[in-house]
mmCIF file with all atom_site columns, C-alpha atoms in Angstrom:
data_model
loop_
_atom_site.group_PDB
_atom_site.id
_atom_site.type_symbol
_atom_site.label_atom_id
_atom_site.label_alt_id
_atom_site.label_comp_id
_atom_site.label_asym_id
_atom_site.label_entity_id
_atom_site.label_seq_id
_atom_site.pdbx_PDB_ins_code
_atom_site.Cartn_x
_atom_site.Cartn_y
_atom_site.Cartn_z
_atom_site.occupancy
_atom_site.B_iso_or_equiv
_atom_site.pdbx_formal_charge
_atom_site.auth_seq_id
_atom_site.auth_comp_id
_atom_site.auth_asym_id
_atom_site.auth_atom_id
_atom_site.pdbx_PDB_model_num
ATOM 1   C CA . UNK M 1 1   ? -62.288 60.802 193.553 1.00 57.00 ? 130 UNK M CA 1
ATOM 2   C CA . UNK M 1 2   ? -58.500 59.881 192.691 1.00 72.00 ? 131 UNK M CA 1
ATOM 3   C CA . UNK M 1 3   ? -56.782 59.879 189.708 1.00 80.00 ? 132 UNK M CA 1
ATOM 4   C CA . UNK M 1 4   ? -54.931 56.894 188.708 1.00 90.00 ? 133 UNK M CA 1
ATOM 5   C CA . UNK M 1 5   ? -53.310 55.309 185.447 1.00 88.00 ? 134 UNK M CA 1
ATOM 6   C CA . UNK M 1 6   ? -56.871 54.307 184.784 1.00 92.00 ? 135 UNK M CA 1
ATOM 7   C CA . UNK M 1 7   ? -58.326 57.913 184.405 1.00 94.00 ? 136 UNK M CA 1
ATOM 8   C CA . UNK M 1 8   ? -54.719 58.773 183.067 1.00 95.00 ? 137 UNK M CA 1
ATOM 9   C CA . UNK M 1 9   ? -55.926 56.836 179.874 1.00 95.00 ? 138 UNK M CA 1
ATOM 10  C CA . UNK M 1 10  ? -59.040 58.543 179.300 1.00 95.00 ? 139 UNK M CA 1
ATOM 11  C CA . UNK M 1 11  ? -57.420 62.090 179.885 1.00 96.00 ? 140 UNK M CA 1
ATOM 12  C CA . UNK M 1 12  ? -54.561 61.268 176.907 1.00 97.00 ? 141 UNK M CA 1
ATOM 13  C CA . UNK M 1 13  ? -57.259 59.560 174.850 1.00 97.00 ? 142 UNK M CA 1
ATOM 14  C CA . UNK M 1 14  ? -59.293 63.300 174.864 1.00 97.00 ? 143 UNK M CA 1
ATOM 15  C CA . UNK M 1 15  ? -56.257 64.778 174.451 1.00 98.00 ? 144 UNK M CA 1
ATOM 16  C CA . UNK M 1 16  ? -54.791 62.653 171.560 1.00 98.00 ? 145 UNK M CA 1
ATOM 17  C CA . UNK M 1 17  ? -58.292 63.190 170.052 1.00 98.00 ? 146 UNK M CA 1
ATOM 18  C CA . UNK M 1 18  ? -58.080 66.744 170.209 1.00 98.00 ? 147 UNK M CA 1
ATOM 19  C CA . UNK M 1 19  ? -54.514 66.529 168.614 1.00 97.00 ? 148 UNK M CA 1
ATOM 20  C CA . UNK M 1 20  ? -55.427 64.420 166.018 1.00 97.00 ? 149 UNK M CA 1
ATOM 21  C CA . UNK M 1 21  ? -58.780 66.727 165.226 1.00 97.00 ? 150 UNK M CA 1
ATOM 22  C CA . UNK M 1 22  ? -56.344 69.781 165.318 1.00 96.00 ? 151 UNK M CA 1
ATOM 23  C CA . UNK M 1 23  ? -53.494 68.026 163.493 1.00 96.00 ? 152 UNK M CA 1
ATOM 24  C CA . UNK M 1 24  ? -56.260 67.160 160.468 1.00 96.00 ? 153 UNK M CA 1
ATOM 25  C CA . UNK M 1 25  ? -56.831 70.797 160.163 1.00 95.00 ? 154 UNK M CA 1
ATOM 26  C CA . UNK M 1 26  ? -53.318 71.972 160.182 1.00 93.00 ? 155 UNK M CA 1
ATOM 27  C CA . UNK M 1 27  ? -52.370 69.536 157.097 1.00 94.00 ? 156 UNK M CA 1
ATOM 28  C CA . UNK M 1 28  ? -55.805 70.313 155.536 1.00 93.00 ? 157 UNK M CA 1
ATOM 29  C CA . UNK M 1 29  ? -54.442 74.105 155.921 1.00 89.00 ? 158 UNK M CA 1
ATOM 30  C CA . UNK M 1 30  ? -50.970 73.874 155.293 1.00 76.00 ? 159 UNK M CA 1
ATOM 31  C CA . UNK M 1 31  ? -48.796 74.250 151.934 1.00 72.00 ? 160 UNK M CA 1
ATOM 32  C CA . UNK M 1 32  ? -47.506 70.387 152.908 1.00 77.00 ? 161 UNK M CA 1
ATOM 33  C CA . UNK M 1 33  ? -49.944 68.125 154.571 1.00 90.00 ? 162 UNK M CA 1
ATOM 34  C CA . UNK M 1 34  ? -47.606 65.058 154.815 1.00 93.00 ? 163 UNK M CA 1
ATOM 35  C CA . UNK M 1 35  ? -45.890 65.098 158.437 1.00 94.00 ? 164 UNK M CA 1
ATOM 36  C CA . UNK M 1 36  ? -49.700 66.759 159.899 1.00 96.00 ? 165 UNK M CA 1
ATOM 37  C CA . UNK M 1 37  ? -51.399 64.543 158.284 1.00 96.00 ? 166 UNK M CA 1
ATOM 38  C CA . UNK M 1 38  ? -49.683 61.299 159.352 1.00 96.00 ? 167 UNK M CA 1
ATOM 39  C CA . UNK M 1 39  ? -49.429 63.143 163.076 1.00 97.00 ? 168 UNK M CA 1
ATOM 40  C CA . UNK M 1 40  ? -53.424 63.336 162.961 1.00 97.00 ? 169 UNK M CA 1
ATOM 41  C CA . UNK M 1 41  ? -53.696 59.446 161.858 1.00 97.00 ? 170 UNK M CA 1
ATOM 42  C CA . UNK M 1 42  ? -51.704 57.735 164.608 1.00 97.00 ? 171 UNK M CA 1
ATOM 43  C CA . UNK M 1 43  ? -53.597 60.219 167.271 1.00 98.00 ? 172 UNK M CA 1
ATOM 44  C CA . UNK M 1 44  ? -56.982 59.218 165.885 1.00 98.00 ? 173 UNK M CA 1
ATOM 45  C CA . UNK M 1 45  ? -56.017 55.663 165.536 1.00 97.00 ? 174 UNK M CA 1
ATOM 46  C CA . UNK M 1 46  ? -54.887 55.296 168.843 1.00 98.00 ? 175 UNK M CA 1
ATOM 47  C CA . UNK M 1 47  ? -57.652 57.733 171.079 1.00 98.00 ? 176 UNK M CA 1
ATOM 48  C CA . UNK M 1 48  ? -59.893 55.691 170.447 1.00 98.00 ? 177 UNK M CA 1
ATOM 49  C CA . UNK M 1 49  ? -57.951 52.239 171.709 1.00 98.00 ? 178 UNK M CA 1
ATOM 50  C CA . UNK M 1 50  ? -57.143 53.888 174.584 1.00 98.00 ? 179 UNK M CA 1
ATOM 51  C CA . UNK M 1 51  ? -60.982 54.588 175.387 1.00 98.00 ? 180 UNK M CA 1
ATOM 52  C CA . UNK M 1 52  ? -61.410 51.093 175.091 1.00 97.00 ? 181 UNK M CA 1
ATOM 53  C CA . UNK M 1 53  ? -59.036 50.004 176.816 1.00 97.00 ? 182 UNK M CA 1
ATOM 54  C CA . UNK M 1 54  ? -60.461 52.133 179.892 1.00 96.00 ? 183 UNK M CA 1
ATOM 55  C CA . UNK M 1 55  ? -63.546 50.545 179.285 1.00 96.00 ? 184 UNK M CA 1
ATOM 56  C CA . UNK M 1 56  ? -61.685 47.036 179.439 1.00 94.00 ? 185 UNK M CA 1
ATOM 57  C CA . UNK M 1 57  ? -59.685 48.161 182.605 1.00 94.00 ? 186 UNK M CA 1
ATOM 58  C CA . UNK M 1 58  ? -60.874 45.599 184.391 1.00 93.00 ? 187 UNK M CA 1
ATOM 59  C CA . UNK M 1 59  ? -60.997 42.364 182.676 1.00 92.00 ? 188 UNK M CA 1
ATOM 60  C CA . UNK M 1 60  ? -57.792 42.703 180.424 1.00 94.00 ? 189 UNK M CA 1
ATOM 61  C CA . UNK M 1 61  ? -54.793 42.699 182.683 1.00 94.00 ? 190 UNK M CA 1
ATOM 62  C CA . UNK M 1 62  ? -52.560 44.085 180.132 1.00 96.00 ? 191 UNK M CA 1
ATOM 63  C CA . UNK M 1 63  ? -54.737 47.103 180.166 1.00 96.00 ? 192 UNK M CA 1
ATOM 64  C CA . UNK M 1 64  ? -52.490 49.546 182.006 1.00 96.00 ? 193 UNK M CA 1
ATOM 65  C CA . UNK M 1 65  ? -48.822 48.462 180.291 1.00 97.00 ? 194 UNK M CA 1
ATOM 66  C CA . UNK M 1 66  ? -51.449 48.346 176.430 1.00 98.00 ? 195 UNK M CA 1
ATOM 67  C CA . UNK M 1 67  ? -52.199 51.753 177.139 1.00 97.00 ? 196 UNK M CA 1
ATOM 68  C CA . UNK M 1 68  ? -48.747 53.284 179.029 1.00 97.00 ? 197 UNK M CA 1
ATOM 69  C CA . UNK M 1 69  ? -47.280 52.135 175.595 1.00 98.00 ? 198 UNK M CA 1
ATOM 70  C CA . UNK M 1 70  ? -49.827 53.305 173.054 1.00 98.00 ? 199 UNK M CA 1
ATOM 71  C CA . UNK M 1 71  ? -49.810 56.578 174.950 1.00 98.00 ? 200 UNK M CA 1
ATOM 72  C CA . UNK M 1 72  ? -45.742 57.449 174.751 1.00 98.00 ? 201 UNK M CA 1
ATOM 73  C CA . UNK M 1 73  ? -45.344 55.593 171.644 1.00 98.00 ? 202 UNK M CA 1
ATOM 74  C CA . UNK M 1 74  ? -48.119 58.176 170.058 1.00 98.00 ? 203 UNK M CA 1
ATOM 75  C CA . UNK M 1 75  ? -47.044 60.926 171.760 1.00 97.00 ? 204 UNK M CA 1
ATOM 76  C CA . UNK M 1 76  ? -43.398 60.260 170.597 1.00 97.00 ? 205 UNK M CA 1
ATOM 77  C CA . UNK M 1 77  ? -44.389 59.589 167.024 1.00 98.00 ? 206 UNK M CA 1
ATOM 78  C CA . UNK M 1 78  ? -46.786 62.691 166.369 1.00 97.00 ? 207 UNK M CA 1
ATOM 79  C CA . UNK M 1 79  ? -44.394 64.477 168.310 1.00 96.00 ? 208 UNK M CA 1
ATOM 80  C CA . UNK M 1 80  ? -42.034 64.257 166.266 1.00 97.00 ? 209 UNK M CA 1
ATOM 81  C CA . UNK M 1 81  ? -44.161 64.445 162.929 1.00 96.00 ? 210 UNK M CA 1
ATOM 82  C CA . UNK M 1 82  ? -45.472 67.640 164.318 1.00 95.00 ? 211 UNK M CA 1
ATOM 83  C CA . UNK M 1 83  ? -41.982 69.267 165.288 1.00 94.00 ? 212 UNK M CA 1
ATOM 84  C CA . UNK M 1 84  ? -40.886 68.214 161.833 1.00 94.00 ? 213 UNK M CA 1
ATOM 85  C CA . UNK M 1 85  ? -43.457 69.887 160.215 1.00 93.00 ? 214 UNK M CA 1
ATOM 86  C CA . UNK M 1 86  ? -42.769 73.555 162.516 1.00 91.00 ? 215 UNK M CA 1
ATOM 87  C CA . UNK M 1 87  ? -39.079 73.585 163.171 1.00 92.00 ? 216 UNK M CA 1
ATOM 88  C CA . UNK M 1 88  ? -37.915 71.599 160.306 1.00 90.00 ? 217 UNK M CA 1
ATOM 89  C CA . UNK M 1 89  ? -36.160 68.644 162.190 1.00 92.00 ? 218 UNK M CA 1
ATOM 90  C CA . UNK M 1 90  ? -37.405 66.099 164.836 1.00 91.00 ? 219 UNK M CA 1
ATOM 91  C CA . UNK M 1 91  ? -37.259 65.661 168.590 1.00 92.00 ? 220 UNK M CA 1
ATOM 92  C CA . UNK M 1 92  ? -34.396 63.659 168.700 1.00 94.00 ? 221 UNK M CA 1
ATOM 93  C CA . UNK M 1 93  ? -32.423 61.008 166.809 1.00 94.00 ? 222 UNK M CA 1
ATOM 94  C CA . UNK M 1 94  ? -34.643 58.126 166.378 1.00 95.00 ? 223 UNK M CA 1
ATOM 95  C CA . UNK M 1 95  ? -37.642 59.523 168.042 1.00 96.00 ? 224 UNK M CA 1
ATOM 96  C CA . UNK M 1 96  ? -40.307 58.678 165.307 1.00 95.00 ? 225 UNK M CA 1
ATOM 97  C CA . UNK M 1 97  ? -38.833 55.270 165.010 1.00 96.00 ? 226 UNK M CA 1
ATOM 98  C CA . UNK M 1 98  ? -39.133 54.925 169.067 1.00 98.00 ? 227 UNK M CA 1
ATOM 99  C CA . UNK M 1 99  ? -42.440 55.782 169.083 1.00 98.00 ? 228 UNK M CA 1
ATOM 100 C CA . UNK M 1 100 ? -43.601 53.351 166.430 1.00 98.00 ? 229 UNK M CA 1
ATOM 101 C CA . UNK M 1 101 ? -41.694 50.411 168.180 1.00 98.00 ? 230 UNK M CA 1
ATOM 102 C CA . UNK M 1 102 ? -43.664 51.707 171.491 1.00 98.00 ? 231 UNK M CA 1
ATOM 103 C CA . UNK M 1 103 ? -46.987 51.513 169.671 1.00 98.00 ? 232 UNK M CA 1
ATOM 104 C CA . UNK M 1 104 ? -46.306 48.016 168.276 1.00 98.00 ? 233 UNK M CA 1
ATOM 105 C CA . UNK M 1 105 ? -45.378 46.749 171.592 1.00 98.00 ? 234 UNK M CA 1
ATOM 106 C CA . UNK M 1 106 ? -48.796 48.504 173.259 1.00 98.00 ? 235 UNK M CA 1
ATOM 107 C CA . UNK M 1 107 ? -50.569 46.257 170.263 1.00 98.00 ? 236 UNK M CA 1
ATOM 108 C CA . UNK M 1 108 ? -48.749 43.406 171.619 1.00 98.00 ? 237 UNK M CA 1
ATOM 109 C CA . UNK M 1 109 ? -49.543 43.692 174.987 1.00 98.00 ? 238 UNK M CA 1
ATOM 110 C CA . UNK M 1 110 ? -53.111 44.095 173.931 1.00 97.00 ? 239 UNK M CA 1
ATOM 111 C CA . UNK M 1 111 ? -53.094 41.077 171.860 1.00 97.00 ? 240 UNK M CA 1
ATOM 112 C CA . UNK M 1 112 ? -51.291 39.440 175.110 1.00 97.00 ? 241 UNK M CA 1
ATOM 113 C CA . UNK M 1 113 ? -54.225 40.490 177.360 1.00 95.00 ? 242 UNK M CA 1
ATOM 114 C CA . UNK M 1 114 ? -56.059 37.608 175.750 1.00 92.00 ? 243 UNK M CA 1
ATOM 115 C CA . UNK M 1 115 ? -53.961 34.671 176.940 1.00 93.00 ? 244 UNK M CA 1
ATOM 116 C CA . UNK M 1 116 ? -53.920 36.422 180.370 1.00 89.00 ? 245 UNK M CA 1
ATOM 117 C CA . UNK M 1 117 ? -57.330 37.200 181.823 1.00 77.00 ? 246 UNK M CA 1
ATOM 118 C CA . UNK M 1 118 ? -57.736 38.112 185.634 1.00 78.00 ? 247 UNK M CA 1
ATOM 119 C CA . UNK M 1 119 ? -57.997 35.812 187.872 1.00 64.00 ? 248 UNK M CA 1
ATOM 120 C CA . UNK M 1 120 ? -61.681 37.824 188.963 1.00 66.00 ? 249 UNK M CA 1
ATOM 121 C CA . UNK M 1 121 ? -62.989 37.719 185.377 1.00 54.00 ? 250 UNK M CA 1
#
């Protein structure tokens, strides 16, 4: 068995899950639930996508570069929600703002996997 991009996907989308479940209960917990509670959103929103797109692997060709993006633009995003939230500033100038422009261009390459199905399909 190897591990490639593919399986990549489905190890962040457990992962981002798990954030996202953990995140919830952190802003359900804590005195302000704002920055946890938008870090636990984009992390369930986007698990989930990236399951599917492992499941779509191999008819959407914009699979991989859909789901490279998604992953680092959520990462980036709750990253920085969630470093907010514990050390009182982000990751870096712009981070959150990088992140979301990452997501929005993994949406776009999804919605661009329609116009370019594989040649196989």
């Amino acid at each position: 068995m190897s591990f490639s991009l593919r399986s990549a996907s489905l190890l962040v989308a457990g992962l981002m899950g798990l954030a996202g479940v953990a995140t919830a209960a952190a802003a359900s917990h804590g005195s302000d639930p704002r920055l946890m509670a938008g870090a636990s959103a984009m992390c369930l929103a986007h698990a989930p996508a990236l399951v599917a797109l492992h499941a779509a692997w191999p008819a959407v060709r914009t699979a991989p570069l859909a789901a490279l993006l998604l992953a680092l633009g959520t990462a980036l995003f709750a990253g920085d929600l969630v470093f907010r939230h514990s050390a009182g500033h982000g990751l870096f100038p712009m981070s959150a703002p990088t992140g979301g422009v990452l997501m929005m261009a993994g949406w776009l390459a999804v919605a661009l996997g329609a116009f370019l199905p594989r040649k196989d399909a």
